[in-house]
mmCIF file of C-alpha atoms in Angstrom:
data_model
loop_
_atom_site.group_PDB
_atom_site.id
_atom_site.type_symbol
_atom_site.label_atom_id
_atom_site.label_comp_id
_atom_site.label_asym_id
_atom_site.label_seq_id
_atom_site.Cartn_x
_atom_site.Cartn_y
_atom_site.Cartn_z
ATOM 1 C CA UNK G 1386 4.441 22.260 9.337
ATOM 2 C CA UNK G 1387 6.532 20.480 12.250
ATOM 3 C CA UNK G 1388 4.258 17.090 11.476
ATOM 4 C CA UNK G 1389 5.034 17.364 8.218
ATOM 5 C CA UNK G 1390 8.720 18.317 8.453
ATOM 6 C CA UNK G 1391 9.089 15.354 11.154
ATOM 7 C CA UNK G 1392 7.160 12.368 8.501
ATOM 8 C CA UNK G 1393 9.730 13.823 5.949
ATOM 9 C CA UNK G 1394 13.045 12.797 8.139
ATOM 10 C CA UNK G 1395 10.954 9.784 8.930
ATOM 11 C CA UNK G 1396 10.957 9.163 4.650
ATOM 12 C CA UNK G 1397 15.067 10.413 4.574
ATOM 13 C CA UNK G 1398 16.180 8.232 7.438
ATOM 14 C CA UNK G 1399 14.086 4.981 6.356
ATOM 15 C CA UNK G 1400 15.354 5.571 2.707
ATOM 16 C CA UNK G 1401 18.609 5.791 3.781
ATOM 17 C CA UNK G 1402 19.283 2.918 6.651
ATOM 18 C CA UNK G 1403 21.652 4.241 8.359
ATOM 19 C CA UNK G 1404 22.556 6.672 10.850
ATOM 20 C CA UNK G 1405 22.677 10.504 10.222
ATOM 21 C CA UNK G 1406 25.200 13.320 12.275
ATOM 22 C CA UNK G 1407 22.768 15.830 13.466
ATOM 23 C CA UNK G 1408 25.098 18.515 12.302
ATOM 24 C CA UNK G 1409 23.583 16.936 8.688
ATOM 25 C CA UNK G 1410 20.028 17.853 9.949
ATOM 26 C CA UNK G 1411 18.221 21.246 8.049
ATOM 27 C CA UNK G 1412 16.809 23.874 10.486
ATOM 28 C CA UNK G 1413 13.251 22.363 9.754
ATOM 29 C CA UNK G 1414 14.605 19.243 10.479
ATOM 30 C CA UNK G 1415 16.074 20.028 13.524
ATOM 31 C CA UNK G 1416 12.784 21.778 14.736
ATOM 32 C CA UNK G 1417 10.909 18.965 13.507
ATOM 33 C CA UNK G 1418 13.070 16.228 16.358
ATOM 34 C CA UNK G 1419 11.182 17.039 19.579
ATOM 35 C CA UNK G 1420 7.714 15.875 17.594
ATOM 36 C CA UNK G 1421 9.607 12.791 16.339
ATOM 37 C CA UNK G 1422 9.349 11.246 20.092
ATOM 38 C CA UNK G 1423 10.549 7.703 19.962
ATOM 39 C CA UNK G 1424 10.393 7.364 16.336
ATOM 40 C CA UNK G 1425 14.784 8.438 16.655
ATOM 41 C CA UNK G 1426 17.393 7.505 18.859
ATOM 42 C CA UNK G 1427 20.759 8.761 19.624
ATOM 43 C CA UNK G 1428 23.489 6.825 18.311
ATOM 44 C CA UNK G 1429 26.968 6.545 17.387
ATOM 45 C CA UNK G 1430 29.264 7.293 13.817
ATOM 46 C CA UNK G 1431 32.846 6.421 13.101
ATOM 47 C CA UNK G 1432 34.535 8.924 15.209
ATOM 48 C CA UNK G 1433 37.303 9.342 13.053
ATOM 49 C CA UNK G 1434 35.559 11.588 10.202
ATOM 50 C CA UNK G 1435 33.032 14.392 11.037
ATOM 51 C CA UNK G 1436 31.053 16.992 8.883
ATOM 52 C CA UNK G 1437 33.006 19.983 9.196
ATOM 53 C CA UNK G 1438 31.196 22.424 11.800
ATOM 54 C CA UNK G 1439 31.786 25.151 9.898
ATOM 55 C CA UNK G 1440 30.715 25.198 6.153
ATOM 56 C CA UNK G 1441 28.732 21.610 7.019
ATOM 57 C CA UNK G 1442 29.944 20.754 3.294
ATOM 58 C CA UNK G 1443 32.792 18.466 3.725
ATOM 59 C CA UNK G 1444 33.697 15.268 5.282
ATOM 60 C CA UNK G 1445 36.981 15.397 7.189
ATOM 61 C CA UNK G 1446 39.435 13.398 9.225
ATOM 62 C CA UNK G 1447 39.186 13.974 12.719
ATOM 63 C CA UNK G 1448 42.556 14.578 14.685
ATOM 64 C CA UNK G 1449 43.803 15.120 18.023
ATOM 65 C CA UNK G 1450 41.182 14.169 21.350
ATOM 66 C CA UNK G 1451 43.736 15.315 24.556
ATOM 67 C CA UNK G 1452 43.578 18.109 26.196
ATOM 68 C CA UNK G 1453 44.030 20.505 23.413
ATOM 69 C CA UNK G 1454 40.475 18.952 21.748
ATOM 70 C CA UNK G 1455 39.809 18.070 18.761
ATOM 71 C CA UNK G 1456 40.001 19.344 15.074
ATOM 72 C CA UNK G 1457 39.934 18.324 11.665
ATOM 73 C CA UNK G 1458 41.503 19.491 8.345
ATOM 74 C CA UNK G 1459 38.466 20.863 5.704
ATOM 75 C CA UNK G 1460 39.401 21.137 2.389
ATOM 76 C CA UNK G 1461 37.336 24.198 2.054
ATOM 77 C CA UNK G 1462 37.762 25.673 5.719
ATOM 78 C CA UNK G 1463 41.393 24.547 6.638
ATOM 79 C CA UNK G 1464 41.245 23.517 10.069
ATOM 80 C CA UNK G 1465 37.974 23.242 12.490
ATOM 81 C CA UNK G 1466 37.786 23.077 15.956
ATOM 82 C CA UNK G 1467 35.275 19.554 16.861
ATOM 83 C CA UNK G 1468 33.206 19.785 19.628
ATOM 84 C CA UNK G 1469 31.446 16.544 20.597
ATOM 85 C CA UNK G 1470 28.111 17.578 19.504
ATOM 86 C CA UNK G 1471 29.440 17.655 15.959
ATOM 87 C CA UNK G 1472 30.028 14.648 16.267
ATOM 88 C CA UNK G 1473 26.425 13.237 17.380
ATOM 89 C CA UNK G 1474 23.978 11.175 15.314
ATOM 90 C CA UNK G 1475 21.004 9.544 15.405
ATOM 91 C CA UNK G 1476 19.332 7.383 13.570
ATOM 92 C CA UNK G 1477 15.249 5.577 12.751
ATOM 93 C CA UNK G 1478 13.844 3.250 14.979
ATOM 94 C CA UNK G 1479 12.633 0.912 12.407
ATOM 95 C CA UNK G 1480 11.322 -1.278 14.458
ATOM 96 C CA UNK G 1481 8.886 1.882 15.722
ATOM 97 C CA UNK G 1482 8.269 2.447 12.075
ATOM 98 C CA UNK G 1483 6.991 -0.993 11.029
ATOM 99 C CA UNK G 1484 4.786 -1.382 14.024
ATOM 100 C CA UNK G 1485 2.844 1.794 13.533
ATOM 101 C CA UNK G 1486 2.673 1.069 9.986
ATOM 102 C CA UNK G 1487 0.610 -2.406 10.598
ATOM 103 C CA UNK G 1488 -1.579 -0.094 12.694
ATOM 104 C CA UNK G 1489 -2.608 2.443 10.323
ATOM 105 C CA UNK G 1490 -3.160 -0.309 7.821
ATOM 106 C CA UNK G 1491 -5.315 -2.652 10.737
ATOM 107 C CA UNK G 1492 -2.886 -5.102 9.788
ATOM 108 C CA UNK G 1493 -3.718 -8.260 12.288
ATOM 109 C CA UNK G 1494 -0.958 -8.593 15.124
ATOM 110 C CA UNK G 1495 -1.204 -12.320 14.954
ATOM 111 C CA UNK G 1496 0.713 -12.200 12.138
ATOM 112 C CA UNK G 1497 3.812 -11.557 12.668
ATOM 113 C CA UNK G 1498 6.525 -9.516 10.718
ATOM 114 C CA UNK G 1499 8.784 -11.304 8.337
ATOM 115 C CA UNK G 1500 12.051 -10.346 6.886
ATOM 116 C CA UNK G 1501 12.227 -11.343 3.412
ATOM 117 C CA UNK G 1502 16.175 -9.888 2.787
ATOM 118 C CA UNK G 1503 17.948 -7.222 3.384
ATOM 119 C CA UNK G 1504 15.557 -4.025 3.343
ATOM 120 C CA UNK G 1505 12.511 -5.964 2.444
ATOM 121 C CA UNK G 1506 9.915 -7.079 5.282
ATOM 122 C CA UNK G 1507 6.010 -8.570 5.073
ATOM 123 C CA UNK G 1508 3.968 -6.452 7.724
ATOM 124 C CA UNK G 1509 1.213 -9.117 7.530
ATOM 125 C CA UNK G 1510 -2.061 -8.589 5.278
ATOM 126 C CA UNK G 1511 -4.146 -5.891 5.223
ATOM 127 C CA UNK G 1512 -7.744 -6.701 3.856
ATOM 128 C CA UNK G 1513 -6.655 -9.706 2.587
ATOM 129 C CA UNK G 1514 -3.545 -8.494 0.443
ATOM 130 C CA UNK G 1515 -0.180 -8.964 1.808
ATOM 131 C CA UNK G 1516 1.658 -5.766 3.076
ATOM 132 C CA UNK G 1517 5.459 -5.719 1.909
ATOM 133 C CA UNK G 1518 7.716 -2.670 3.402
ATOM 134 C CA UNK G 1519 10.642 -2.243 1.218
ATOM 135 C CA UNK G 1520 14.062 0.552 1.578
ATOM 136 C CA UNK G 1521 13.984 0.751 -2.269
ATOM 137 C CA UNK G 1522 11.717 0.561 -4.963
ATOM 138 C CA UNK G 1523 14.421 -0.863 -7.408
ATOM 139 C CA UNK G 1524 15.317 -3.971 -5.415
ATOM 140 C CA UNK G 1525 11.942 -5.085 -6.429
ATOM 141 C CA UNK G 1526 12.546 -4.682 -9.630
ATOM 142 C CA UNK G 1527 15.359 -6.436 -10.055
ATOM 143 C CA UNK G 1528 14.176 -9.243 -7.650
ATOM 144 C CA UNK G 1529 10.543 -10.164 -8.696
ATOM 145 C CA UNK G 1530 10.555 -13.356 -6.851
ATOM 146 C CA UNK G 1531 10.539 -11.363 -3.853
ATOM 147 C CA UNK G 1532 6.858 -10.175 -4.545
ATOM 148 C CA UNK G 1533 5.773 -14.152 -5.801
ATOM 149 C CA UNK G 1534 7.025 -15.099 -2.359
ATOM 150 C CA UNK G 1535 4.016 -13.368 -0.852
ATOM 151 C CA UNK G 1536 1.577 -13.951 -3.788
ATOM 152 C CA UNK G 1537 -1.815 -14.918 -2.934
ATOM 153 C CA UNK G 1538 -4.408 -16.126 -5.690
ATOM 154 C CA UNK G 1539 -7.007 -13.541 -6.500
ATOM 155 C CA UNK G 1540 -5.618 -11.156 -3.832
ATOM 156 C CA UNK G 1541 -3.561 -7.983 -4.558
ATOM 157 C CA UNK G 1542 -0.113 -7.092 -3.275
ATOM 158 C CA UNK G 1543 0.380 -3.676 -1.534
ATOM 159 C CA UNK G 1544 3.995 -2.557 -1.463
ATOM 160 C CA UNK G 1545 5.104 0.635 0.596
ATOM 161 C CA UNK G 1546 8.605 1.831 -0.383
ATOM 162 C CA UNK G 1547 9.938 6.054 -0.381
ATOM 163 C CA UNK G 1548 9.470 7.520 -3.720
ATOM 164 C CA UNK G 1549 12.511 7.453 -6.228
ATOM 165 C CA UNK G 1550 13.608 10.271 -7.710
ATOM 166 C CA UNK G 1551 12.409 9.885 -11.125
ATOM 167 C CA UNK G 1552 9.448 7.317 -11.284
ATOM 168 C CA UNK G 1553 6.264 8.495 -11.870
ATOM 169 C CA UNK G 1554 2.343 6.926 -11.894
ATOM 170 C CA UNK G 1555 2.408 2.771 -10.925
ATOM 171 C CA UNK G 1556 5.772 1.384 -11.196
ATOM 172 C CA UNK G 1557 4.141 -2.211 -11.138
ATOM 173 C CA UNK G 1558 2.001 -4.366 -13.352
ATOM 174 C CA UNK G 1559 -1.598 -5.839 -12.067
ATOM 175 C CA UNK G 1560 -2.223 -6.806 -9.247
ATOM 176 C CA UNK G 1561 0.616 -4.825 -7.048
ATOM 177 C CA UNK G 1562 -0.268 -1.444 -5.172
ATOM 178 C CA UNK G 1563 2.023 0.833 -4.575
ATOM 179 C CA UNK G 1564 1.974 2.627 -1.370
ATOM 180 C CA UNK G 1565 4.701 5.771 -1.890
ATOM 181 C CA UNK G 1566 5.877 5.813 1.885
ATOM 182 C CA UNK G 1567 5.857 10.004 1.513
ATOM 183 C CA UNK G 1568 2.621 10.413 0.054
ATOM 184 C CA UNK G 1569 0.396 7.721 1.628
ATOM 185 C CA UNK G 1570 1.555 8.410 4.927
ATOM 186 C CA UNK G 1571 1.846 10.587 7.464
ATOM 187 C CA UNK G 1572 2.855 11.301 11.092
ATOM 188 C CA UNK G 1573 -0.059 12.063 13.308
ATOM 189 C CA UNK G 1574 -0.034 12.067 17.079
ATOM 190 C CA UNK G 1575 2.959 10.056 17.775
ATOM 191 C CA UNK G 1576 1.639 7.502 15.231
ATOM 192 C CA UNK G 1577 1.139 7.250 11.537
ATOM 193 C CA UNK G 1578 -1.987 7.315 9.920
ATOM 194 C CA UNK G 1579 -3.241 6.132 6.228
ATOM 195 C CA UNK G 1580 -4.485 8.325 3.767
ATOM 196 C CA UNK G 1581 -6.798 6.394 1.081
ATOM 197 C CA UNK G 1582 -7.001 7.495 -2.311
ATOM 198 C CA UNK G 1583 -10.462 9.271 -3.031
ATOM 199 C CA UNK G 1584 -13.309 6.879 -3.147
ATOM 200 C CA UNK G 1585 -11.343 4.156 -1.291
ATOM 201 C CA UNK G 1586 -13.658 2.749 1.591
ATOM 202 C CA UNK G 1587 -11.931 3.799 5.258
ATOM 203 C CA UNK G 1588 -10.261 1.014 6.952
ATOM 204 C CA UNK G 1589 -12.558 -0.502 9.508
ATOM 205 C CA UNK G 1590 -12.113 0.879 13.354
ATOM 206 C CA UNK G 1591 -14.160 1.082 16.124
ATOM 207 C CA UNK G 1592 -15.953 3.898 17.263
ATOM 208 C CA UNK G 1593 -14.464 4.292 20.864
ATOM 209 C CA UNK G 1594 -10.856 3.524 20.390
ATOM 210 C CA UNK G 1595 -11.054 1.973 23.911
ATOM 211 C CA UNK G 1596 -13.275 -1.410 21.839
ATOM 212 C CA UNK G 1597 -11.735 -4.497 22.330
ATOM 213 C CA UNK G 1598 -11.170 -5.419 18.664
ATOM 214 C CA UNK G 1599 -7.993 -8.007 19.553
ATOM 215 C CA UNK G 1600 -9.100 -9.947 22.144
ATOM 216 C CA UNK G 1601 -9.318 -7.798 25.270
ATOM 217 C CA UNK G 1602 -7.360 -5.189 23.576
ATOM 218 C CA UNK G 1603 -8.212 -2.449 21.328
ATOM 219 C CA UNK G 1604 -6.922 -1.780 17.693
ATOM 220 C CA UNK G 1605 -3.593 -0.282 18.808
ATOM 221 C CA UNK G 1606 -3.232 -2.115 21.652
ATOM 222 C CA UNK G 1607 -3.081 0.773 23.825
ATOM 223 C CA UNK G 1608 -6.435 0.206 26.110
ATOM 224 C CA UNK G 1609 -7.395 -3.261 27.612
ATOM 225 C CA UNK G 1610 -10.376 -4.709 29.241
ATOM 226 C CA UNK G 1611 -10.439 -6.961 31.818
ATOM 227 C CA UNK G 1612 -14.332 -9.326 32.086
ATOM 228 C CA UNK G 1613 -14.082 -9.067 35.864
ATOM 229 C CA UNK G 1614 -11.669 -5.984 36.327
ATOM 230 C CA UNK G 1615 -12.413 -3.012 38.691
ATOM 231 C CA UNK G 1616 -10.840 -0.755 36.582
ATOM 232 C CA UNK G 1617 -12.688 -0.490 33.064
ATOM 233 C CA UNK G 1618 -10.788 0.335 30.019
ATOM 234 C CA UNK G 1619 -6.979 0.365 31.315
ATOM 235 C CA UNK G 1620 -4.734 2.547 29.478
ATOM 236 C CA UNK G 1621 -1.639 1.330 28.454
ATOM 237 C CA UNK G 1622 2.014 3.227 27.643
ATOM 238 C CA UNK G 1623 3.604 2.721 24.439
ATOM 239 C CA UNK G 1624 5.876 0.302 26.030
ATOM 240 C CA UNK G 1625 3.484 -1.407 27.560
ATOM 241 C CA UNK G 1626 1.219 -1.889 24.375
ATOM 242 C CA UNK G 1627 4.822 -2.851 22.424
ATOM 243 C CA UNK G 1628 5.043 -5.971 24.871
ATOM 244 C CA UNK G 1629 1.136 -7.222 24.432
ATOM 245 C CA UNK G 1630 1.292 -6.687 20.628
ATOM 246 C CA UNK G 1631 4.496 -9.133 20.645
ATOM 247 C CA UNK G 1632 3.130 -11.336 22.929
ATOM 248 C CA UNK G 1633 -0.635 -11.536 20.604
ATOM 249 C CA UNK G 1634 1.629 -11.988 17.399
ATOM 250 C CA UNK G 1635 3.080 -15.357 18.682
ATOM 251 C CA UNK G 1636 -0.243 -16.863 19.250
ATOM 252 C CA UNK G 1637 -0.294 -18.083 22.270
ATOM 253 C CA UNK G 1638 3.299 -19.748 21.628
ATOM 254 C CA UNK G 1639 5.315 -19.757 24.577
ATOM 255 C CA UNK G 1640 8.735 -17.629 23.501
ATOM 256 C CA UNK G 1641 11.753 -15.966 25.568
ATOM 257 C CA UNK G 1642 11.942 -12.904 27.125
ATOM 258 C CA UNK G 1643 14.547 -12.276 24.914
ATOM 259 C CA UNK G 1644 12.366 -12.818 21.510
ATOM 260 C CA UNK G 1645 9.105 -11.060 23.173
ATOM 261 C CA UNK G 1646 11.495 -7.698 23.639
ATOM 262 C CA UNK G 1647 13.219 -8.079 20.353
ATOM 263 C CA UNK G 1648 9.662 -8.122 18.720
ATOM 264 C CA UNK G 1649 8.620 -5.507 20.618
ATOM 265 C CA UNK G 1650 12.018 -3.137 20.235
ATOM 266 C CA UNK G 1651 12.335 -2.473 23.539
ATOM 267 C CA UNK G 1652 15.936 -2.643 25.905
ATOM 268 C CA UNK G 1653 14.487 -4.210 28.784
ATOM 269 C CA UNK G 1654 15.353 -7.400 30.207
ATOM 270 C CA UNK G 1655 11.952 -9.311 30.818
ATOM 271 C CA UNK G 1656 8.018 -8.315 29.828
ATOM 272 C CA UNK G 1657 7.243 -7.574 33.241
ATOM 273 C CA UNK G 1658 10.278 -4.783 33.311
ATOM 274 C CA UNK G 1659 7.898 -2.178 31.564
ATOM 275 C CA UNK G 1660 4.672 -3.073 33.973
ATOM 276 C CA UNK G 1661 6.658 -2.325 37.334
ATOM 277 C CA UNK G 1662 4.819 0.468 39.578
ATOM 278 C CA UNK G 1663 7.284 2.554 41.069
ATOM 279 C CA UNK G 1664 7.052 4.300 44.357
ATOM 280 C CA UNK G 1665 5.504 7.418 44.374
ATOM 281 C CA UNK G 1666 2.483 5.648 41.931
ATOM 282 C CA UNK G 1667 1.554 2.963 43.815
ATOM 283 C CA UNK G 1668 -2.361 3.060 44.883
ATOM 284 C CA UNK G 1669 -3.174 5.159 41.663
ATOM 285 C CA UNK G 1670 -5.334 2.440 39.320
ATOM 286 C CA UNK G 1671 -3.721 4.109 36.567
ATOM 287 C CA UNK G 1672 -0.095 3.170 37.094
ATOM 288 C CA UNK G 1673 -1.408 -0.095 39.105
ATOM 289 C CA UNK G 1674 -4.038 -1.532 36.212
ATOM 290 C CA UNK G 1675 -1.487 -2.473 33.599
ATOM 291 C CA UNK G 1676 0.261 -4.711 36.080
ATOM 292 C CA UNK G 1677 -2.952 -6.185 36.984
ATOM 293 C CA UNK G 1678 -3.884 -7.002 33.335
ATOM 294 C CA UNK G 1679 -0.170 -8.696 33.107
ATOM 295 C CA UNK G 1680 -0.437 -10.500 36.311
ATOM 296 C CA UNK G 1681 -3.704 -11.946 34.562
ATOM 297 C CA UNK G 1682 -3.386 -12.263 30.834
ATOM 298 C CA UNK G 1683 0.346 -13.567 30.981
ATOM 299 C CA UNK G 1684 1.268 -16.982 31.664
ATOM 300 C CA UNK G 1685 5.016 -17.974 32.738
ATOM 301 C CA UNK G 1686 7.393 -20.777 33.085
ATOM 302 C CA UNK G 1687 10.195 -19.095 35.412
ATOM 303 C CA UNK G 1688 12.300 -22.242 35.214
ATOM 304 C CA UNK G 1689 12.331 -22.093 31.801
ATOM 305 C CA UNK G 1690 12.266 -18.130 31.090
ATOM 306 C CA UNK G 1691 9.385 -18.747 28.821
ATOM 307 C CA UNK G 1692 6.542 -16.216 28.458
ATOM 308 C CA UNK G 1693 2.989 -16.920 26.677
ATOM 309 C CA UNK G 1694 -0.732 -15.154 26.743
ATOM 310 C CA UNK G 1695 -3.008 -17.841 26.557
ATOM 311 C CA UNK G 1696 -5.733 -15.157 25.186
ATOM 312 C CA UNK G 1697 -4.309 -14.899 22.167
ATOM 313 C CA UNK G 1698 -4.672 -18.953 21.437
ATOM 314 C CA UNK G 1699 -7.827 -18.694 21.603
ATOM 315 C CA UNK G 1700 -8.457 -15.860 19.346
ATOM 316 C CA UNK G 1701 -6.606 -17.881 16.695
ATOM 317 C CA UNK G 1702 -8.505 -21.003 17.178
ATOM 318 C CA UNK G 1703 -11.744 -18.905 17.437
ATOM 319 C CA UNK G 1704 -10.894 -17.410 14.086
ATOM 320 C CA UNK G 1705 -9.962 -20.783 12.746
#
């Protein structure tokens, strides 16, 4: 029940957009966070209000912070003592969230996530329909042109939002799928995987999930293979993969560090900051072959801070 319990505060968290105090968590919830992985981070809430430690039923002003601590004044409770782990949150990495999302539906890297407003992205297309991820069902409702913007002629939309509370069977008219984020989803090995409706054909993978399907790279981007490497199939970290699926979905354009790690949601400074071998792994071909397969797929203007894979040009003009 942990997967389950963990693709549920997936659902809450996405629904919701912003940050929760774990105090707010349920026990299942709270069991369900060490399965979760990357998919949450820590972060910060307005320190000045907490959810009272004690009956975790009321908001309240937080007071005090020397040496005597912290409290605040419930209106149920009276006063609370606040420790700082009452005070912790965390919230979705979204950015996690849409990524795995284009992989369980084989949407093509190359193309890129748009933001279409607030709460409302394009994941790319996904058997020739376009993909729209949306926070709430209603907004499309009330903004239709938001769904004509991605129109294609004779091709369906497929729109993944959480379920509201009260709608039932297809909210839309013909030609719009709707994906119910709780239902057609779920969290599987660190990643999210599809679940088709009965008699819908599988979405196409390979066999060995080590194929090149991309280029050099596999479906996920998490193996590569190199024509004239010693290595064979070289695994890849999540990180890792996260920097080669940005650098694929900008075509061979050359772009900034800065965009490549926005696109792929990592911290880090440059692409090459997740490849670096430290130490104690150098000599092992498995810490030592992804920086190989950098040090040849990736091009790079230094002067210029500008980053491109010249692979992924040539896929696109292949497929042209």
């Amino acid at each position: 029940m942990a997967t389950h319990d963990a693709w549920a505060l997936v659902c809450r968290l996405f629904a919701g957009g912003t940050p929760i105090l774990r105090a707010a968590l349920s026990p299942r919830e709270s069991a369900a966070l060490p399965a979760l992985g990357q998919a949450v981070k820590p972060t910060t809430l307005d320190q000045r209000f907490v959810l009272c430690p004690y009956c975790h039923q009321h908001r309240a002003q937080v007071w005090g912070g020397g040496r005597r601590g912290s409290s605040c004044q419930c209106p149920e409770c009276g006063p609370v003592a606040v420790e700082a782990d009452d005070m912790a949150a965390l919230a979705l990495d979204e950015e996690w969230l849409r990524r795995k999302l284009r992989l369980a539906l084989s949407i093509e890297s190359r193309d890129g996530i748009d933001a279409l407003g607030d709460g409302v992205w394009r994941l790319g297309d996904s058997r020739c329909s376009p993909v729209l991820l949306a926070r709430d069902l209603i907004r499309l409702w009330r903004e239709p042109a938001l769904l004509d913007r991605v129109r294609v002629a004779g091709g369906a939309i497929r729109v993944i939002t959480p379920k509201p509370r009260e709608t039932r069977g297809a909210p839309f008219g013909p030609g719009v799928e709707w994906l119910a984020l709780e239902d057609r989803f779920a969290f599987y090995g660190g990643g999210i995987s599809f679940i088709g409706m009965p008699g819908e054909p599988p979405a196409p993978q390979a066999s060995d999930p080590r194929t090149p399907v991309k280029g050099p790279f596999s479906a996920d981007f998490r193996w590569v293979t190199l024509p004239e490497g010693p290595h064979g199939p070289i695994r890849l970290t999540e990180a890792q993969a996260a920097v080669f699926d940005a650098l694929w979905s900008f075509k061979g354009e050359p772009r900034t560090a800065e965009q490549i790690m926005r696109r792929a949601g990592l911290d880090s400074d440059k692409p090459i900051d997740v490849f670096k071998v430290k130490a104690r792994d150098r000599g092992k071909p498995e810490a030592e072959g992804p920086l190989v397969a950098y040090r040849e797929l990736v091009e790079t203007r230094r002067r210029e801070g500008l980053y491109w894979m010249p692979c992924a040009a040539a896929e696109v003009s292949a497929l042209a």
